[in-house]
PDB file of C-alpha atoms in Angstrom:
ATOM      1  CA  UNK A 222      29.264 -95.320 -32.641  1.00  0.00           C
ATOM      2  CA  UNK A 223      31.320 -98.084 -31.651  1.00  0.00           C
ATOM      3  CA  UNK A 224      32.673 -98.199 -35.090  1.00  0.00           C
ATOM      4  CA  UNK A 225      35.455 -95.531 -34.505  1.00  0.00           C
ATOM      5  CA  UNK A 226      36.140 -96.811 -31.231  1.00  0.00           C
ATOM      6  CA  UNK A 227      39.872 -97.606 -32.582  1.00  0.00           C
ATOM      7  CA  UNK A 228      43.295 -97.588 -30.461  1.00  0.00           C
ATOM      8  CA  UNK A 229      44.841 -94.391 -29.842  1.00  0.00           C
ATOM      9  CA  UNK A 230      45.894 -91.591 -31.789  1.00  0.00           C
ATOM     10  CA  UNK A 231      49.636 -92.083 -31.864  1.00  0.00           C
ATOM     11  CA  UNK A 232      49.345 -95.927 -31.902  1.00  0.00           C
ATOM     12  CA  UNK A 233      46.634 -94.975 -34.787  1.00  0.00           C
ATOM     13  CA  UNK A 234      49.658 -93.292 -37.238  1.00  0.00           C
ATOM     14  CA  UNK A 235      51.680 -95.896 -36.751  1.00  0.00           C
ATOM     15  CA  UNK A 236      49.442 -98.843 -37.480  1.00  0.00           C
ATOM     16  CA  UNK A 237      47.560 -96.778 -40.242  1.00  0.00           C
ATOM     17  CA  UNK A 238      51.224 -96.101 -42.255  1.00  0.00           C
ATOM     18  CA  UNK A 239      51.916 -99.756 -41.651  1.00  0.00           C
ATOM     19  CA  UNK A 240      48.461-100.862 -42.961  1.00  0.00           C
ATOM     20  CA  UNK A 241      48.525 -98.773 -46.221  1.00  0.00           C
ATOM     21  CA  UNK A 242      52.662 -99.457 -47.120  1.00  0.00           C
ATOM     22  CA  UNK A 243      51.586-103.454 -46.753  1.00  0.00           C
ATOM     23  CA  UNK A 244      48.909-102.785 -48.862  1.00  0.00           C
ATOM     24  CA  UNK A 245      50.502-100.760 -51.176  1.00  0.00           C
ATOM     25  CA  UNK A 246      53.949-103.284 -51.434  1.00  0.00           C
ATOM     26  CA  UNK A 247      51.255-106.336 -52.365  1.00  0.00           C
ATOM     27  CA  UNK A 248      48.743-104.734 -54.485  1.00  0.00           C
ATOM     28  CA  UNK A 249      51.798-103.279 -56.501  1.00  0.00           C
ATOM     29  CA  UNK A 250      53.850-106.051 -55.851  1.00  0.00           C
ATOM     30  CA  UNK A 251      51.214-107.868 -58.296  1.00  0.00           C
ATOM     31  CA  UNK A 252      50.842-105.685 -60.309  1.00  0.00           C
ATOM     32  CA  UNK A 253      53.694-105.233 -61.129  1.00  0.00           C
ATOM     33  CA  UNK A 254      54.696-108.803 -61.430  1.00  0.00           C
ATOM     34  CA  UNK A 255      51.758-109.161 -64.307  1.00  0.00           C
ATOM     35  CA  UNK A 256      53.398-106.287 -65.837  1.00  0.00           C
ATOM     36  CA  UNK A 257      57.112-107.437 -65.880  1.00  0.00           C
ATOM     37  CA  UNK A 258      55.492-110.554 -67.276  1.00  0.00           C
ATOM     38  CA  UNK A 259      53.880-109.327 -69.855  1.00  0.00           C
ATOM     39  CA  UNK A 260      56.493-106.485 -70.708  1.00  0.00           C
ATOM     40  CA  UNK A 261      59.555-109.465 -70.865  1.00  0.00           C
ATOM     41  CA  UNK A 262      61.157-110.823 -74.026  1.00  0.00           C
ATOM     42  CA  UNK A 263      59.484-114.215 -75.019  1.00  0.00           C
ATOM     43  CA  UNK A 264      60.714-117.417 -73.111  1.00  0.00           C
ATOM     44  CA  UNK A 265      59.275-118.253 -69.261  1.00  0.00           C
ATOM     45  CA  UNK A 266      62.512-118.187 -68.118  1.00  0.00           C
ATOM     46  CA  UNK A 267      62.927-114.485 -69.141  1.00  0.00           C
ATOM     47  CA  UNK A 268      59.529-113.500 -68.122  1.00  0.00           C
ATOM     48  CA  UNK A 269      60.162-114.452 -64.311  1.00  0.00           C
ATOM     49  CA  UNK A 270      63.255-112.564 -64.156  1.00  0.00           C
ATOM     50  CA  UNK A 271      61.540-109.306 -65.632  1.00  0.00           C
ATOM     51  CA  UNK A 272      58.151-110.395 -63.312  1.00  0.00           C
ATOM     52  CA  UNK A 273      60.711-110.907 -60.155  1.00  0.00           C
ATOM     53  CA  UNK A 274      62.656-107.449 -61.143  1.00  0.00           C
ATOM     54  CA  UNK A 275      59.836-105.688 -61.900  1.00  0.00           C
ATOM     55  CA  UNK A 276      58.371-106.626 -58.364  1.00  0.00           C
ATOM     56  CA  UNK A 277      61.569-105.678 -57.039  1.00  0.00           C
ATOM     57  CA  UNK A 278      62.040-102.141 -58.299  1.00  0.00           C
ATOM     58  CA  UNK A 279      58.816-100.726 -57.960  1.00  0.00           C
ATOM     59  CA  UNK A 280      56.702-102.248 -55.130  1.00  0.00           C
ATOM     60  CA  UNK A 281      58.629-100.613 -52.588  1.00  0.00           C
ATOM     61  CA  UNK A 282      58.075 -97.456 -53.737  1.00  0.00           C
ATOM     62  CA  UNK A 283      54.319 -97.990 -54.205  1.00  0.00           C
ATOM     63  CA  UNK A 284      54.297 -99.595 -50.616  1.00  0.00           C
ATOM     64  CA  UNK A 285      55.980 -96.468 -49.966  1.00  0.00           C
ATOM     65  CA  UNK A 286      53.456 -93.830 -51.375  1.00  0.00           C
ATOM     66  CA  UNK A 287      50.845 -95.614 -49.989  1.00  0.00           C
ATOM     67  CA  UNK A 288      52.417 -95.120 -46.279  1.00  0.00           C
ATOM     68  CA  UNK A 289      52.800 -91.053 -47.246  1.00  0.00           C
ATOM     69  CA  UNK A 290      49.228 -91.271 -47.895  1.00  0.00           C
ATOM     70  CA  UNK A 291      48.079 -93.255 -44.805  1.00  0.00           C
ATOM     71  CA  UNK A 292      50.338 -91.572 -42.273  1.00  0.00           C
ATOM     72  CA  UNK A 293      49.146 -87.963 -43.395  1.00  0.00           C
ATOM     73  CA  UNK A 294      45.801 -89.231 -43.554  1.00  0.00           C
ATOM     74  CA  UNK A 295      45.798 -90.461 -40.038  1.00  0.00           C
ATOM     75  CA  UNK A 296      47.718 -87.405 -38.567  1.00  0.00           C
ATOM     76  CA  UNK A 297      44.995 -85.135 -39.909  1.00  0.00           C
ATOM     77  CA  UNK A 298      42.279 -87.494 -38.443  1.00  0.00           C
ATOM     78  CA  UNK A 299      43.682 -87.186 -35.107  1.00  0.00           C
ATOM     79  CA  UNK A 300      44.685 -83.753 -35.351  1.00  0.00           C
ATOM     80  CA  UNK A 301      40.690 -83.465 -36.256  1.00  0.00           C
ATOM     81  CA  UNK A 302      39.729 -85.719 -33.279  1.00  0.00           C
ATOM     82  CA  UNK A 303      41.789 -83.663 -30.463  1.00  0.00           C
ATOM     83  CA  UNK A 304      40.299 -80.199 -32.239  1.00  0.00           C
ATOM     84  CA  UNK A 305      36.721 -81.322 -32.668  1.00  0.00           C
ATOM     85  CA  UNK A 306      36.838 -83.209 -29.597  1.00  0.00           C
ATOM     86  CA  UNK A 307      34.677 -86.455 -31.592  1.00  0.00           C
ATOM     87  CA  UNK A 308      35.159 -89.050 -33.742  1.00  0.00           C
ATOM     88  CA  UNK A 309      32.375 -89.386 -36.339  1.00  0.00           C
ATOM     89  CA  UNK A 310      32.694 -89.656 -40.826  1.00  0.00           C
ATOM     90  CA  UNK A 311      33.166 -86.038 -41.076  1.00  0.00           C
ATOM     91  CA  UNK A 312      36.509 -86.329 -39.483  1.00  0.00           C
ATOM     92  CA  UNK A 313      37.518 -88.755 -42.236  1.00  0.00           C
ATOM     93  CA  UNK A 314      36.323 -87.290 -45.209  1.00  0.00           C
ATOM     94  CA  UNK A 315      37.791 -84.210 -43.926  1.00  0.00           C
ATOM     95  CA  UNK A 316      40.941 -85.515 -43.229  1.00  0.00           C
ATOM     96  CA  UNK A 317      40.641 -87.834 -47.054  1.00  0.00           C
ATOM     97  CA  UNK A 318      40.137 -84.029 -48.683  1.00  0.00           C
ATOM     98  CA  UNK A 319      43.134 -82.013 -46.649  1.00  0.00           C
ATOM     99  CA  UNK A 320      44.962 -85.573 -47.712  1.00  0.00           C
ATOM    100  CA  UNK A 321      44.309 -85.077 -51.356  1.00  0.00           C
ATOM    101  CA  UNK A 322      45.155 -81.110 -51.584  1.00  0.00           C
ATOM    102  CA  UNK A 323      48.359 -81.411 -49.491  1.00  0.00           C
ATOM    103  CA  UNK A 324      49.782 -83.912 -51.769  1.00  0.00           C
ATOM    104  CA  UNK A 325      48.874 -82.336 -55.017  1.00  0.00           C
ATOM    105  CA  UNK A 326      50.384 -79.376 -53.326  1.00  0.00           C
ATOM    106  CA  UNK A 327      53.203 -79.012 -55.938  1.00  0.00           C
ATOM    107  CA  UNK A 328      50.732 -79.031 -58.831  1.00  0.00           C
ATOM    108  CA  UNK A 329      49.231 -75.932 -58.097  1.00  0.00           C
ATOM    109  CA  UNK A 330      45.979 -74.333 -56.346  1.00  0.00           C
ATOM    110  CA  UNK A 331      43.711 -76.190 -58.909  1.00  0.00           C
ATOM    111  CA  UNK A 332      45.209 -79.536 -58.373  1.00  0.00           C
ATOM    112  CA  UNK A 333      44.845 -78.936 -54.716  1.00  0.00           C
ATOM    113  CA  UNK A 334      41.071 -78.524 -55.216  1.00  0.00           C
ATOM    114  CA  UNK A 335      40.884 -81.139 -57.802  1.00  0.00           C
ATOM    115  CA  UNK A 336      42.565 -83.722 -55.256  1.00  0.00           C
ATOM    116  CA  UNK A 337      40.960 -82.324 -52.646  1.00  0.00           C
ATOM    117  CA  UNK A 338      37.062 -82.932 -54.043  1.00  0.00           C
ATOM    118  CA  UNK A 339      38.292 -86.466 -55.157  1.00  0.00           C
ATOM    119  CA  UNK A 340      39.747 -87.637 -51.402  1.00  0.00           C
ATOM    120  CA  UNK A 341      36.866 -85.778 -49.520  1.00  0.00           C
ATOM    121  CA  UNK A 342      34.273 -87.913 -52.211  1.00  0.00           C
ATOM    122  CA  UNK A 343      36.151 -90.824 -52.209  1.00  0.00           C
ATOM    123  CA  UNK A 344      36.160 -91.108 -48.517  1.00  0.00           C
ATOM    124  CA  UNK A 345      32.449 -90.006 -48.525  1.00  0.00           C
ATOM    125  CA  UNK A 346      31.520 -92.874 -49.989  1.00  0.00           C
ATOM    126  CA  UNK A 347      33.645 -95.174 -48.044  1.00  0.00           C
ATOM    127  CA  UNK A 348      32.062 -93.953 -45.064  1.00  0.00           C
ATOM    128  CA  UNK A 349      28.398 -94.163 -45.772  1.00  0.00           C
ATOM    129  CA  UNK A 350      28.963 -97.480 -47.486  1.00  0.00           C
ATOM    130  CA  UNK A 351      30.169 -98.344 -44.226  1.00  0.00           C
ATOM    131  CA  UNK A 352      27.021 -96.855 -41.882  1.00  0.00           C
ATOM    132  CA  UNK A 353      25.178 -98.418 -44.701  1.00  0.00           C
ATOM    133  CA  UNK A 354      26.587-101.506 -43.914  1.00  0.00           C
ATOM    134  CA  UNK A 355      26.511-101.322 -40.794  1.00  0.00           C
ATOM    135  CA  UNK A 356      22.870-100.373 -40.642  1.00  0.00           C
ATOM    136  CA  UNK A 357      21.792-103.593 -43.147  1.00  0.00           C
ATOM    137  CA  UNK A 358      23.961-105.759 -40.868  1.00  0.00           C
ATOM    138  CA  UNK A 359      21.800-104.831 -37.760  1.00  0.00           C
ATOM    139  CA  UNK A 360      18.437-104.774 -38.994  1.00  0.00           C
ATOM    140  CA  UNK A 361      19.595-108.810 -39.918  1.00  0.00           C
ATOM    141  CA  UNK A 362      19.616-109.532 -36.147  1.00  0.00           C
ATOM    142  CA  UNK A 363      16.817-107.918 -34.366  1.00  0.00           C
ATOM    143  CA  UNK A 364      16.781-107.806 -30.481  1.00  0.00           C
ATOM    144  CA  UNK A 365      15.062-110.358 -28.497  1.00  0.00           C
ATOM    145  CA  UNK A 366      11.681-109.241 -26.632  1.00  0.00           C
ATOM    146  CA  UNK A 367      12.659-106.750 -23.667  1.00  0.00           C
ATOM    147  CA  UNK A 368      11.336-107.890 -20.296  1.00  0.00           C
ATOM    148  CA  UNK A 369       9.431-105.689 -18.260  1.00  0.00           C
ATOM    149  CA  UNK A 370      10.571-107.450 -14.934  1.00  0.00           C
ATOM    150  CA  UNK A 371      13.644-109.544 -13.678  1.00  0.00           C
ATOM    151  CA  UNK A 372      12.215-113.446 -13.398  1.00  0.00           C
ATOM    152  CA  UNK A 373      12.731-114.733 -10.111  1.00  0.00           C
ATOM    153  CA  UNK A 374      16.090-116.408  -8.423  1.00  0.00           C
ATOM    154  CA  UNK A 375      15.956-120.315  -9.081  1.00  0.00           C
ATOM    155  CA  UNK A 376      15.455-122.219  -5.830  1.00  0.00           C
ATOM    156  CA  UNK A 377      18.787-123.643  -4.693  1.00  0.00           C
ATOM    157  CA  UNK A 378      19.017-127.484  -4.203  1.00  0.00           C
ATOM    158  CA  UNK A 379      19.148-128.879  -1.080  1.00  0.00           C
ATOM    159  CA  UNK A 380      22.514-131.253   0.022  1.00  0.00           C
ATOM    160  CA  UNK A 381      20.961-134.422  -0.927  1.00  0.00           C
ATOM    161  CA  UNK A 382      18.974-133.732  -3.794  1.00  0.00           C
ATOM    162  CA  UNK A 383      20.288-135.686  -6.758  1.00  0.00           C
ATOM    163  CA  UNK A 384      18.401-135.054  -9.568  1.00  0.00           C
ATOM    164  CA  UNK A 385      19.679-131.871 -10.541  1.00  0.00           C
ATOM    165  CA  UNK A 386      22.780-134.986 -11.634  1.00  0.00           C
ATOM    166  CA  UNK A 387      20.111-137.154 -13.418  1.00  0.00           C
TER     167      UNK A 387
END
């Protein structure tokens, strides 16, 4: 599947943590800045400061849990990869499950298995919506007729032909 065939598993952690704190800092950092708007005392003035310092204060630290999130995710996945010796979905739905219970951890056993059923099913569905995908995508372009025999050499043109310049 040349789907998982991704860069390697330390590079993997690092670019994975990256990936999810950029994505958490901008999807929060919006968030956030509708909800310091919205949460401000009337006047626009007033609602850009609390929108700016809203953005301020928390996107970071939603960045932040993101990158928690990715970079355990990731270390499991590889740690799955070297054990298993393959890359294929089970390894991330796995790895989105072990994700989920280890960070409930401090909950309790049933908030590990809570967490845990909501990663590994959450990352079950991103993975067959991606083979699903993937499938649609190739059935759109069909491979040209196979050919049974290699067609022969073209002849090569002698010094003074000049039509193969016409």
């Amino acid at each position: 599947m040349e789907e998982y065939a991704r860069e390697p598993c330390p590079w993997r952690i690092v670019d994975d943590c990256g990936g999810a704190f950029t994505m958490g800092a901008i999807g929060g950092g919006i968030f956030q800045a509708v909800k310091g708007f919205r949460n401000s005392p009337a006047g626009m003035n007033h609602r850009l400061k609390g929108s700016m310092t809203a953005i301020k204060t928390r996107a970071p630290q939603l960045g932040g849990s993101f990158a928690v999130w990715g970079g355990l995710f990731s270390m499991i996945d590889c740690g799955l990869v070297k054990v298993r010796g393959k890359e294929d979905p089970w390894n991330s739905i796995t790895s989105g499950a072990m994700t989920g219970a280890i960070l409930a951890a401090r909950n309790g056993p049933v908030a590990m298995v809570g967490s845990a059923a909501m990663g590994g099913i959450l990352l079950a569905l991103i993975e067959g919506a991606g083979i699903l995908l993937t499938r649609f995508a190739s059935s759109q372009f069909p491979t040209g007729p196979q050919f049974a025999e290699e067609p022969a050499p073209m002849p090569a043109p002698s010094f003074g032909d000049y039509r193969q310049y016409q």
